[in-house]
Amino acid sequence: MASLRCFLRSGRNAVSVVLRREFHRTPPAAAQITVRDALNQAMDEELERDERVFLLGEEVAQYDGAYKVSRGLWKKYGDKRIIDTPITEMGFAGIAVGAAMAGLRPICEFMTFNFSMQAIDQVINSAAKTNYMSAGLQSVPIVFRGPNGASAGVAAQHSQCFAAWYGHCPGLKVVSPWNAEDARGLLKSAIRDDNPVVFLENELMYGVPFEMSEEVQSKDFLVPIGKAKIERQGNHVTLVSHSRMVGLCLDAAAVLAKEGIECEVINMRTIRPLDTEAIETSVMKTNHLITVEGGWPQFGVGAEILARLMEGPAFNYLDAPAVRVTGVDIPMPYAKILEDNSMPQIKDIIFSIKKTLNV
Amino acid sequence: MRKMLTIISNVLRGSASRNGAELVSEGARVVVSARTYADFTPQASFDIKKCDLHKLEEGPPQQAVLTREEGLQYYRTMQTMRRMELKADQLYKQKIIRGFCHLYDGQEACAVGIESGINLSDHLITAYRAHGYTLTRGGTVREIMAELTGRRGGIAKGKGGSMHMYTKHFYGGNGIVGAQVPLGAGVALACKYQGKNELCVSLYGDGAANQGQIFETYNMASLWKLPCIFICENNKYGMGTSVERASASTDYYKRGDFIPGLRVDGMDVLCVREATKFAAEHCRSGKGPILMELQTYRYHGHSMSDPGVSYRTREEIQEVRSKSDPISLLKDRMLSNNMASVEELKEIDIEVRKEIEDAAQFATTDPEPPLEDLCNHIFYNDPPLEVRGTNPWSKLKSVS
C-alpha cells in the first residue's frame, strides 16, 4: 500500500485510487486526496463556515463544475450560494466584484484563466485597485479561481499561463498551489482573505492524489499566503518553481540524487507577494539558482525572481549566473510531439542544472 | 416686518455644516415656525411630464406633490452642487485641480431627484461624472473639494481624485466606461442575498450605453431578478460624439429589451423623483430590474480639457440654460406657488456660496498627503508589508 502511494505521488496520469467523496464524514488519519477533492472540500467547508461565501461561474452548479471541482456543492447549498452564470465573463466577474464590495465573499470561477482576459478589467481596475483608490474605505474580498496554464492538447488559446500577468499588479494576491495540501490550505486562506486573490489551479493536477495528514484535513488548516515551502532540502542547487512544475523539479531532483547532486526544491506557493527571503536564504546556502515555470520566458515569473536576486544580498553568493527554465516562447501547438516540446521536461531541468553546476 | 423675521429666522437657523440632506429641513422647519402666520403654501401639486414607457402597462404618476420643506431642500442641494462644480472649474483653471475633472452642472436634477426617490440605506454606483452623487450620498463639499485638490482631508485622503470618491453605500466614481454597471448589479445581488429590501441604482451615460458588459448585465439582472435600477443619464453627447453618431438606437430606455423602461425628463427634479420612486417600488416588489433613461444636459464639456463647443453650438447650450435649467425650474415653481420668497432663496444662495468658499479655502490650504501614506491601503486588514520603491535600496512600508 505504501509503495502504491509513492507511485501515485508524482504521477502525471492519475490512477484513480478509491476515494470517499462524502463531505460529512471525518476522513481517516492520513488520507489520499486528489487536488480536485482538496479544492472541493475547502470550498465546502468555507461555504459552511461563512454564509457570505458563495460560488459563481459557468457550469459550477448543476453540471458539478466543468472539471468537477464543485461537485456536490449545488446539491448541498442550492441556487442562492452556487450560481450558474451565462457565458459572459466580463459581466459576471463585474457582478462578483460588486457583490464583494457590498459585503459578500464571492468565489468567481473562470472556466480557465484564458477566459479571464475577457474580464481582466474587472479583476484589475475594479477589484485590485479599489482599496487603494478609496484609501481603505472600500475593500474587495473576492477570490478568482480556475485552471491556469497548459493542459493537454487544448492548443494555443486555452493554454496560457497568467501568473506573470496577474503577478504584475499591486492590490492583488496571486497564489499557485501545487499539491493537495497547497490547494486546500491556500484556497481557505484566499477565501478568508479580505483582499482580491487570484487562485491559479492546474487542470493536469486535479486528478493527482497526495497524502494528506490529519492536521491538514482539519477545518481550520490554512496555508499562509506569501510563504514558500521547501519541498526538498539540498545543498548544491536551488530550484524555484510553482504549480505543476514543482513535481517535475522533484522528479529531476530524484534522478540527480543518484549522481550525488542534491537539489533544494522550493515550492513558491504564492506568486504575489513573492517570498524573496526563502529564495535568498536557499541561494546563500547552495550558491546556484534555477527557476522552473510553465509560462513564457519574457517578463515572466522567473525573470522577476532573477531580477530580485541580482538586487539583493544573495547575488554575491552565486557561483554561476542564475537561469530560468520556461515554456518555449511560442503559442502552444496542438500535435503531441510539438506540445511536449513546448513545455519544460525533466530532462530540460536536469540539463540546466548540470550546465549551471558545470558538470 | 418680513425683514425682521428674516433676521430672526437666520439667527434661529444658526450655522452648521451643510450636508445636503438633513440639516436643511431642520433650518426650513425653524423658518416655518417663526413665520407660521406668513402665507407660504406648505405644499402644492405639480403636473409633470408623462414618461415614455417600454414594456410597462403603467408609469409613474403625472402629478407630484412638493412640500415647502422638500422644495427648499432640493433647491439648496442643487445649488450647492452647481456652485461646487463651478468652483471646481475655477480651481482647475488655476491649476489647483489636476488631471481629469468631469463636471455635472446642468444635471443636478438627476442626482437630487434620484436620491429623493430612494433611501440612504439603498446603494448607488455611477461613472466618472460623480461629484454630484458623492454629495447626495453623504459626502461633504469640503471633503469632495479637498479630494479634487489632492489633499489629505479629501474623501479618499487624496489617493483617488475626481473619479474615485466613495461613501457608505456609494461605490464611486469609476473610471472605466461601463464597468460600473456589472458592479452595480453585483451590489444588487448582495442586496437580494442579504434580504434587507435594499436596492442598487446603477448609472451610466449615453456613451456607455453601447458597452457589451452592460448587455451582459441586463441579462443576468433579469434572469436572477436583481433589485437593480439601471439609469442612463442621456446628456446627448458621449464626449464629443452625439448620440445619433454613436447609437443605432437612441431609445436608451428600450435598450434593455426584456427589461421594462421609462424615459424621464431629467431636468425636472420632481419628474426624476417620481420615476425613481416608481422604479424602486418595482424592484422592491421582487419584479427584477428596471431601466430609466433621464434626458438631461451638461453645460460644461466632457471634461475640463474639452471646451464643449466643437461638437455643439453655444446657442444650444444657451437655450437649455434659459429654458430648462433644473434649478430655475424648481425656483420658478416655488415662487409662483408662493412656497418660498425671493429673499429666502437668495439667503440660501448666500449660504451656499459661503459653504463653497469655505470648502475651497480648506481644499487649497489643507496639506497634501504625507509621503508615508504613499504605499498604504494596498490591502485591507493585512499585516504591514514592505513595498519596493523606485530603486532596489528604496524599501517603503505599507499598512492597511
PDB file of C-alpha atoms in Angstrom, chain B residues 15-27 72-81 84 111-112 115 120 131-144 155 166-168 351-352 355-356 359:
ATOM      1  CA  SER B  15     -24.813  77.729  11.328  1.00  0.00           C
ATOM      2  CA  ALA B  16     -23.773  74.201  10.730  1.00  0.00           C
ATOM      3  CA  SER B  17     -22.045  72.168   8.076  1.00  0.00           C
ATOM      4  CA  ARG B  18     -24.315  71.634   5.166  1.00  0.00           C
ATOM      5  CA  ASN B  19     -24.570  68.065   4.144  1.00  0.00           C
ATOM      6  CA  GLY B  20     -27.246  68.466   1.540  1.00  0.00           C
ATOM      7  CA  ALA B  21     -29.920  66.489   3.301  1.00  0.00           C
ATOM      8  CA  GLU B  22     -30.834  66.508   6.968  1.00  0.00           C
ATOM      9  CA  LEU B  23     -29.858  69.887   8.375  1.00  0.00           C
ATOM     10  CA  VAL B  24     -31.655  71.743   5.637  1.00  0.00           C
ATOM     11  CA  SER B  25     -35.098  70.606   6.608  1.00  0.00           C
ATOM     12  CA  GLU B  26     -34.253  71.494  10.184  1.00  0.00           C
ATOM     13  CA  GLY B  27     -33.500  75.014   9.051  1.00  0.00           C
ATOM     14  CA  LEU B  72     -36.093  74.192  -0.126  1.00  0.00           C
ATOM     15  CA  GLN B  73     -34.003  71.089   0.401  1.00  0.00           C
ATOM     16  CA  TYR B  74     -33.842  70.239  -3.291  1.00  0.00           C
ATOM     17  CA  TYR B  75     -33.080  73.840  -4.111  1.00  0.00           C
ATOM     18  CA  ARG B  76     -30.285  74.018  -1.599  1.00  0.00           C
ATOM     19  CA  THR B  77     -28.733  70.731  -2.673  1.00  0.00           C
ATOM     20  CA  MET B  78     -28.897  71.535  -6.373  1.00  0.00           C
ATOM     21  CA  GLN B  79     -27.495  74.979  -5.811  1.00  0.00           C
ATOM     22  CA  THR B  80     -24.694  73.539  -3.676  1.00  0.00           C
ATOM     23  CA  MET B  81     -23.922  71.062  -6.415  1.00  0.00           C
ATOM     24  CA  MET B  84     -19.375  73.323  -6.176  1.00  0.00           C
ATOM     25  CA  ALA B 111     -28.738  63.274  -8.706  1.00  0.00           C
ATOM     26  CA  VAL B 112     -31.099  65.099  -6.392  1.00  0.00           C
ATOM     27  CA  GLU B 115     -31.730  60.405  -4.077  1.00  0.00           C
ATOM     28  CA  LEU B 120     -29.591  56.369   2.089  1.00  0.00           C
ATOM     29  CA  HIS B 131     -19.139  64.755  -7.700  1.00  0.00           C
ATOM     30  CA  GLY B 132     -22.875  65.363  -7.510  1.00  0.00           C
ATOM     31  CA  TYR B 133     -23.604  61.839  -6.342  1.00  0.00           C
ATOM     32  CA  THR B 134     -20.808  61.925  -3.791  1.00  0.00           C
ATOM     33  CA  LEU B 135     -22.648  64.881  -2.294  1.00  0.00           C
ATOM     34  CA  THR B 136     -26.121  63.338  -2.315  1.00  0.00           C
ATOM     35  CA  ARG B 137     -24.760  60.112  -0.896  1.00  0.00           C
ATOM     36  CA  GLY B 138     -23.416  61.804   2.184  1.00  0.00           C
ATOM     37  CA  GLY B 139     -20.103  63.396   1.242  1.00  0.00           C
ATOM     38  CA  THR B 140     -19.407  66.969   2.316  1.00  0.00           C
ATOM     39  CA  VAL B 141     -18.343  69.728  -0.057  1.00  0.00           C
ATOM     40  CA  ARG B 142     -15.149  70.113   1.948  1.00  0.00           C
ATOM     41  CA  GLU B 143     -14.007  66.557   1.547  1.00  0.00           C
ATOM     42  CA  ILE B 144     -15.054  66.447  -2.103  1.00  0.00           C
ATOM     43  CA  ILE B 155     -12.735  61.961   0.981  1.00  0.00           C
ATOM     44  CA  TYR B 166     -16.621  56.740  -2.025  1.00  0.00           C
ATOM     45  CA  THR B 167     -19.054  56.972   0.854  1.00  0.00           C
ATOM     46  CA  LYS B 168     -21.231  54.460   2.654  1.00  0.00           C
ATOM     47  CA  GLU B 351     -25.167  80.422   2.499  1.00  0.00           C
ATOM     48  CA  VAL B 352     -24.258  78.045  -0.282  1.00  0.00           C
ATOM     49  CA  GLU B 355     -20.064  76.986   2.211  1.00  0.00           C
ATOM     50  CA  ILE B 356     -18.326  76.594  -1.129  1.00  0.00           C
ATOM     51  CA  ALA B 359     -14.610  74.402   1.346  1.00  0.00           C
TER      52      ALA B 359
END
